[in-house]
Amino acid sequence: MIDEDCGELLTLSNAAASAMNTILREDGFDPKSAGVRISVERGGCAGLSYRFDLVTDPRDEDLVHETAQANVIVDRASAQYVRGAEVDLNRTAHGTGFTIKNPNAEQECGCGLSFH
């Protein structure tokens, strides 16, 4: 399902969208029909953590944020936690990964993948 508010759900940097596109293609998925699911789960050192999964079939209740390079899929339960967040790609000497700047997080773990 494509939700009218989904464009306001989160933003995706060009670097993050490009990296998601590359990951989808390398795993044999078509970035126009598949996507990266961002969900929030209980756990992590700050109480909640982000999870990234590749999906080919969004569920009817999912929110789909389409970009020219990749689709980001968020379930409705996780949407309350990521609304307004910015997803970016971070390259450091220790590796490359996605980072989420989340205005809803009261505190974040040093790894950036866990929040409260």
JSON list of C-alpha atoms in Angstrom, two decimals:
[
{"chain": "A", "resi": 1, "resn": "MET", "atom": "CA", "xyz": [0.00, 0.00, 0.00]},
{"chain": "A", "resi": 2, "resn": "ILE", "atom": "CA", "xyz": [1.32, 3.43, -0.83]},
{"chain": "A", "resi": 3, "resn": "ASP", "atom": "CA", "xyz": [0.25, 5.89, 1.81]},
{"chain": "A", "resi": 4, "resn": "GLU", "atom": "CA", "xyz": [-0.24, 9.57, 0.99]},
{"chain": "A", "resi": 5, "resn": "ASP", "atom": "CA", "xyz": [1.72, 10.53, 4.14]},
{"chain": "A", "resi": 6, "resn": "CYS", "atom": "CA", "xyz": [4.60, 8.22, 3.33]},
{"chain": "A", "resi": 7, "resn": "GLY", "atom": "CA", "xyz": [6.69, 10.94, 1.70]},
{"chain": "A", "resi": 8, "resn": "GLU", "atom": "CA", "xyz": [6.63, 12.68, 5.07]},
{"chain": "A", "resi": 9, "resn": "LEU", "atom": "CA", "xyz": [7.34, 9.47, 6.95]},
{"chain": "A", "resi": 10, "resn": "LEU", "atom": "CA", "xyz": [11.09, 9.64, 6.48]},
{"chain": "A", "resi": 11, "resn": "THR", "atom": "CA", "xyz": [13.73, 10.99, 4.19]},
{"chain": "A", "resi": 12, "resn": "LEU", "atom": "CA", "xyz": [16.38, 9.01, 2.41]},
{"chain": "A", "resi": 13, "resn": "SER", "atom": "CA", "xyz": [19.68, 10.55, 1.35]},
{"chain": "A", "resi": 14, "resn": "ASN", "atom": "CA", "xyz": [20.91, 9.97, -2.20]},
{"chain": "A", "resi": 15, "resn": "ALA", "atom": "CA", "xyz": [23.80, 7.93, -0.81]},
{"chain": "A", "resi": 16, "resn": "ALA", "atom": "CA", "xyz": [21.46, 5.69, 1.21]},
{"chain": "A", "resi": 17, "resn": "ALA", "atom": "CA", "xyz": [19.07, 5.23, -1.74]},
{"chain": "A", "resi": 18, "resn": "SER", "atom": "CA", "xyz": [21.96, 4.36, -4.04]},
{"chain": "A", "resi": 19, "resn": "ALA", "atom": "CA", "xyz": [23.36, 1.85, -1.53]},
{"chain": "A", "resi": 20, "resn": "MET", "atom": "CA", "xyz": [19.93, 0.23, -1.10]},
{"chain": "A", "resi": 21, "resn": "ASN", "atom": "CA", "xyz": [19.59, 0.00, -4.88]},
{"chain": "A", "resi": 22, "resn": "THR", "atom": "CA", "xyz": [22.99, -1.70, -5.11]},
{"chain": "A", "resi": 23, "resn": "ILE", "atom": "CA", "xyz": [22.17, -4.16, -2.31]},
{"chain": "A", "resi": 24, "resn": "LEU", "atom": "CA", "xyz": [18.84, -5.09, -3.91]},
{"chain": "A", "resi": 25, "resn": "ARG", "atom": "CA", "xyz": [20.44, -5.62, -7.33]},
{"chain": "A", "resi": 26, "resn": "GLU", "atom": "CA", "xyz": [23.35, -7.64, -5.91]},
{"chain": "A", "resi": 27, "resn": "ASP", "atom": "CA", "xyz": [20.85, -9.93, -4.17]},
{"chain": "A", "resi": 28, "resn": "GLY", "atom": "CA", "xyz": [18.92, -10.42, -7.43]},
{"chain": "A", "resi": 29, "resn": "PHE", "atom": "CA", "xyz": [15.94, -8.15, -6.66]},
{"chain": "A", "resi": 30, "resn": "ASP", "atom": "CA", "xyz": [14.40, -5.53, -8.92]},
{"chain": "A", "resi": 31, "resn": "PRO", "atom": "CA", "xyz": [14.58, -2.25, -6.95]},
{"chain": "A", "resi": 32, "resn": "LYS", "atom": "CA", "xyz": [11.36, -1.07, -8.61]},
{"chain": "A", "resi": 33, "resn": "SER", "atom": "CA", "xyz": [9.30, -3.89, -7.11]},
{"chain": "A", "resi": 34, "resn": "ALA", "atom": "CA", "xyz": [11.32, -4.94, -4.05]},
{"chain": "A", "resi": 35, "resn": "GLY", "atom": "CA", "xyz": [12.51, -2.77, -1.19]},
{"chain": "A", "resi": 36, "resn": "VAL", "atom": "CA", "xyz": [14.24, -2.40, 2.12]},
{"chain": "A", "resi": 37, "resn": "ARG", "atom": "CA", "xyz": [12.04, -2.80, 5.18]},
{"chain": "A", "resi": 38, "resn": "ILE", "atom": "CA", "xyz": [12.96, -0.65, 8.15]},
{"chain": "A", "resi": 39, "resn": "SER", "atom": "CA", "xyz": [11.29, -1.85, 11.31]},
{"chain": "A", "resi": 40, "resn": "VAL", "atom": "CA", "xyz": [11.62, -1.16, 15.00]},
{"chain": "A", "resi": 41, "resn": "GLU", "atom": "CA", "xyz": [11.93, -3.99, 17.52]},
{"chain": "A", "resi": 42, "resn": "ARG", "atom": "CA", "xyz": [12.31, -4.25, 21.26]},
{"chain": "A", "resi": 43, "resn": "GLY", "atom": "CA", "xyz": [15.92, -4.85, 22.20]},
{"chain": "A", "resi": 44, "resn": "GLY", "atom": "CA", "xyz": [19.32, -3.29, 21.84]},
{"chain": "A", "resi": 45, "resn": "CYS", "atom": "CA", "xyz": [21.18, -1.48, 24.56]},
{"chain": "A", "resi": 46, "resn": "ALA", "atom": "CA", "xyz": [18.78, 1.50, 24.60]},
{"chain": "A", "resi": 47, "resn": "GLY", "atom": "CA", "xyz": [15.47, -0.41, 24.52]},
{"chain": "A", "resi": 48, "resn": "LEU", "atom": "CA", "xyz": [14.46, -0.29, 20.84]},
{"chain": "A", "resi": 49, "resn": "SER", "atom": "CA", "xyz": [16.49, -1.15, 17.76]},
{"chain": "A", "resi": 50, "resn": "TYR", "atom": "CA", "xyz": [16.22, -0.73, 14.01]},
{"chain": "A", "resi": 51, "resn": "ARG", "atom": "CA", "xyz": [16.09, -3.72, 11.73]},
{"chain": "A", "resi": 52, "resn": "PHE", "atom": "CA", "xyz": [16.74, -3.70, 7.98]},
{"chain": "A", "resi": 53, "resn": "ASP", "atom": "CA", "xyz": [15.42, -6.50, 5.73]},
{"chain": "A", "resi": 54, "resn": "LEU", "atom": "CA", "xyz": [15.05, -6.99, 1.99]},
{"chain": "A", "resi": 55, "resn": "VAL", "atom": "CA", "xyz": [11.46, -7.69, 0.95]},
{"chain": "A", "resi": 56, "resn": "THR", "atom": "CA", "xyz": [9.80, -8.54, -2.32]},
{"chain": "A", "resi": 57, "resn": "ASP", "atom": "CA", "xyz": [6.15, -8.41, -1.28]},
{"chain": "A", "resi": 58, "resn": "PRO", "atom": "CA", "xyz": [5.04, -5.54, 0.96]},
{"chain": "A", "resi": 59, "resn": "ARG", "atom": "CA", "xyz": [2.01, -6.35, 3.07]},
{"chain": "A", "resi": 60, "resn": "ASP", "atom": "CA", "xyz": [-1.24, -4.48, 2.42]},
{"chain": "A", "resi": 61, "resn": "GLU", "atom": "CA", "xyz": [-0.87, -2.52, 5.66]},
{"chain": "A", "resi": 62, "resn": "ASP", "atom": "CA", "xyz": [2.72, -1.43, 4.94]},
{"chain": "A", "resi": 63, "resn": "LEU", "atom": "CA", "xyz": [3.72, 2.10, 4.08]},
{"chain": "A", "resi": 64, "resn": "VAL", "atom": "CA", "xyz": [5.95, 2.31, 1.01]},
{"chain": "A", "resi": 65, "resn": "HIS", "atom": "CA", "xyz": [8.23, 5.28, 0.48]},
{"chain": "A", "resi": 66, "resn": "GLU", "atom": "CA", "xyz": [9.23, 5.22, -3.18]},
{"chain": "A", "resi": 67, "resn": "THR", "atom": "CA", "xyz": [12.32, 6.92, -4.52]},
{"chain": "A", "resi": 68, "resn": "ALA", "atom": "CA", "xyz": [13.87, 6.73, -7.99]},
{"chain": "A", "resi": 69, "resn": "GLN", "atom": "CA", "xyz": [16.50, 4.30, -6.71]},
{"chain": "A", "resi": 70, "resn": "ALA", "atom": "CA", "xyz": [14.90, 2.22, -3.96]},
{"chain": "A", "resi": 71, "resn": "ASN", "atom": "CA", "xyz": [11.71, 1.63, -2.01]},
{"chain": "A", "resi": 72, "resn": "VAL", "atom": "CA", "xyz": [11.65, 1.83, 1.76]},
{"chain": "A", "resi": 73, "resn": "ILE", "atom": "CA", "xyz": [8.92, -0.19, 3.43]},
{"chain": "A", "resi": 74, "resn": "VAL", "atom": "CA", "xyz": [7.74, 0.51, 6.98]},
{"chain": "A", "resi": 75, "resn": "ASP", "atom": "CA", "xyz": [5.06, -1.37, 8.87]},
{"chain": "A", "resi": 76, "resn": "ARG", "atom": "CA", "xyz": [2.44, 0.77, 10.59]},
{"chain": "A", "resi": 77, "resn": "ALA", "atom": "CA", "xyz": [3.59, -0.18, 14.10]},
{"chain": "A", "resi": 78, "resn": "SER", "atom": "CA", "xyz": [7.14, 1.01, 13.35]},
{"chain": "A", "resi": 79, "resn": "ALA", "atom": "CA", "xyz": [5.96, 4.17, 11.58]},
{"chain": "A", "resi": 80, "resn": "GLN", "atom": "CA", "xyz": [5.28, 5.94, 14.88]},
{"chain": "A", "resi": 81, "resn": "TYR", "atom": "CA", "xyz": [8.95, 5.53, 15.81]},
{"chain": "A", "resi": 82, "resn": "VAL", "atom": "CA", "xyz": [10.53, 6.57, 12.50]},
{"chain": "A", "resi": 83, "resn": "ARG", "atom": "CA", "xyz": [8.25, 9.41, 11.40]},
{"chain": "A", "resi": 84, "resn": "GLY", "atom": "CA", "xyz": [10.47, 12.36, 10.50]},
{"chain": "A", "resi": 85, "resn": "ALA", "atom": "CA", "xyz": [13.69, 10.33, 10.56]},
{"chain": "A", "resi": 86, "resn": "GLU", "atom": "CA", "xyz": [16.52, 10.74, 8.06]},
{"chain": "A", "resi": 87, "resn": "VAL", "atom": "CA", "xyz": [18.24, 7.63, 6.70]},
{"chain": "A", "resi": 88, "resn": "ASP", "atom": "CA", "xyz": [21.79, 8.15, 5.48]},
{"chain": "A", "resi": 89, "resn": "LEU", "atom": "CA", "xyz": [24.83, 6.10, 4.57]},
{"chain": "A", "resi": 90, "resn": "ASN", "atom": "CA", "xyz": [27.84, 6.43, 6.85]},
{"chain": "A", "resi": 91, "resn": "ARG", "atom": "CA", "xyz": [31.32, 5.44, 5.67]},
{"chain": "A", "resi": 92, "resn": "THR", "atom": "CA", "xyz": [34.05, 5.19, 8.26]},
{"chain": "A", "resi": 93, "resn": "ALA", "atom": "CA", "xyz": [37.38, 3.43, 8.60]},
{"chain": "A", "resi": 94, "resn": "HIS", "atom": "CA", "xyz": [35.49, 0.70, 10.49]},
{"chain": "A", "resi": 95, "resn": "GLY", "atom": "CA", "xyz": [32.96, 0.04, 7.73]},
{"chain": "A", "resi": 96, "resn": "THR", "atom": "CA", "xyz": [29.92, 1.31, 5.90]},
{"chain": "A", "resi": 97, "resn": "GLY", "atom": "CA", "xyz": [26.35, 1.20, 7.15]},
{"chain": "A", "resi": 98, "resn": "PHE", "atom": "CA", "xyz": [23.05, 2.97, 7.35]},
{"chain": "A", "resi": 99, "resn": "THR", "atom": "CA", "xyz": [22.47, 5.56, 10.03]},
{"chain": "A", "resi": 100, "resn": "ILE", "atom": "CA", "xyz": [19.16, 6.97, 11.18]},
{"chain": "A", "resi": 101, "resn": "LYS", "atom": "CA", "xyz": [18.80, 10.46, 12.59]},
{"chain": "A", "resi": 102, "resn": "ASN", "atom": "CA", "xyz": [15.58, 10.14, 14.51]},
{"chain": "A", "resi": 103, "resn": "PRO", "atom": "CA", "xyz": [13.87, 13.18, 16.07]},
{"chain": "A", "resi": 104, "resn": "ASN", "atom": "CA", "xyz": [11.69, 10.82, 18.14]},
{"chain": "A", "resi": 105, "resn": "ALA", "atom": "CA", "xyz": [14.63, 9.25, 19.98]},
{"chain": "A", "resi": 106, "resn": "GLU", "atom": "CA", "xyz": [15.15, 10.53, 23.51]},
{"chain": "A", "resi": 107, "resn": "GLN", "atom": "CA", "xyz": [18.53, 8.84, 23.69]},
{"chain": "A", "resi": 108, "resn": "GLU", "atom": "CA", "xyz": [20.60, 6.72, 21.32]},
{"chain": "A", "resi": 109, "resn": "CYS", "atom": "CA", "xyz": [23.22, 4.07, 21.72]},
{"chain": "A", "resi": 110, "resn": "GLY", "atom": "CA", "xyz": [26.74, 4.82, 20.50]},
{"chain": "A", "resi": 111, "resn": "CYS", "atom": "CA", "xyz": [26.28, 2.36, 17.62]},
{"chain": "A", "resi": 112, "resn": "GLY", "atom": "CA", "xyz": [23.33, 4.39, 16.30]},
{"chain": "A", "resi": 113, "resn": "LEU", "atom": "CA", "xyz": [21.13, 1.32, 15.82]},
{"chain": "A", "resi": 114, "resn": "SER", "atom": "CA", "xyz": [19.47, 1.36, 19.22]},
{"chain": "A", "resi": 115, "resn": "PHE", "atom": "CA", "xyz": [17.36, 4.12, 20.79]},
{"chain": "A", "resi": 116, "resn": "HIS", "atom": "CA", "xyz": [14.86, 4.98, 23.50]}
]
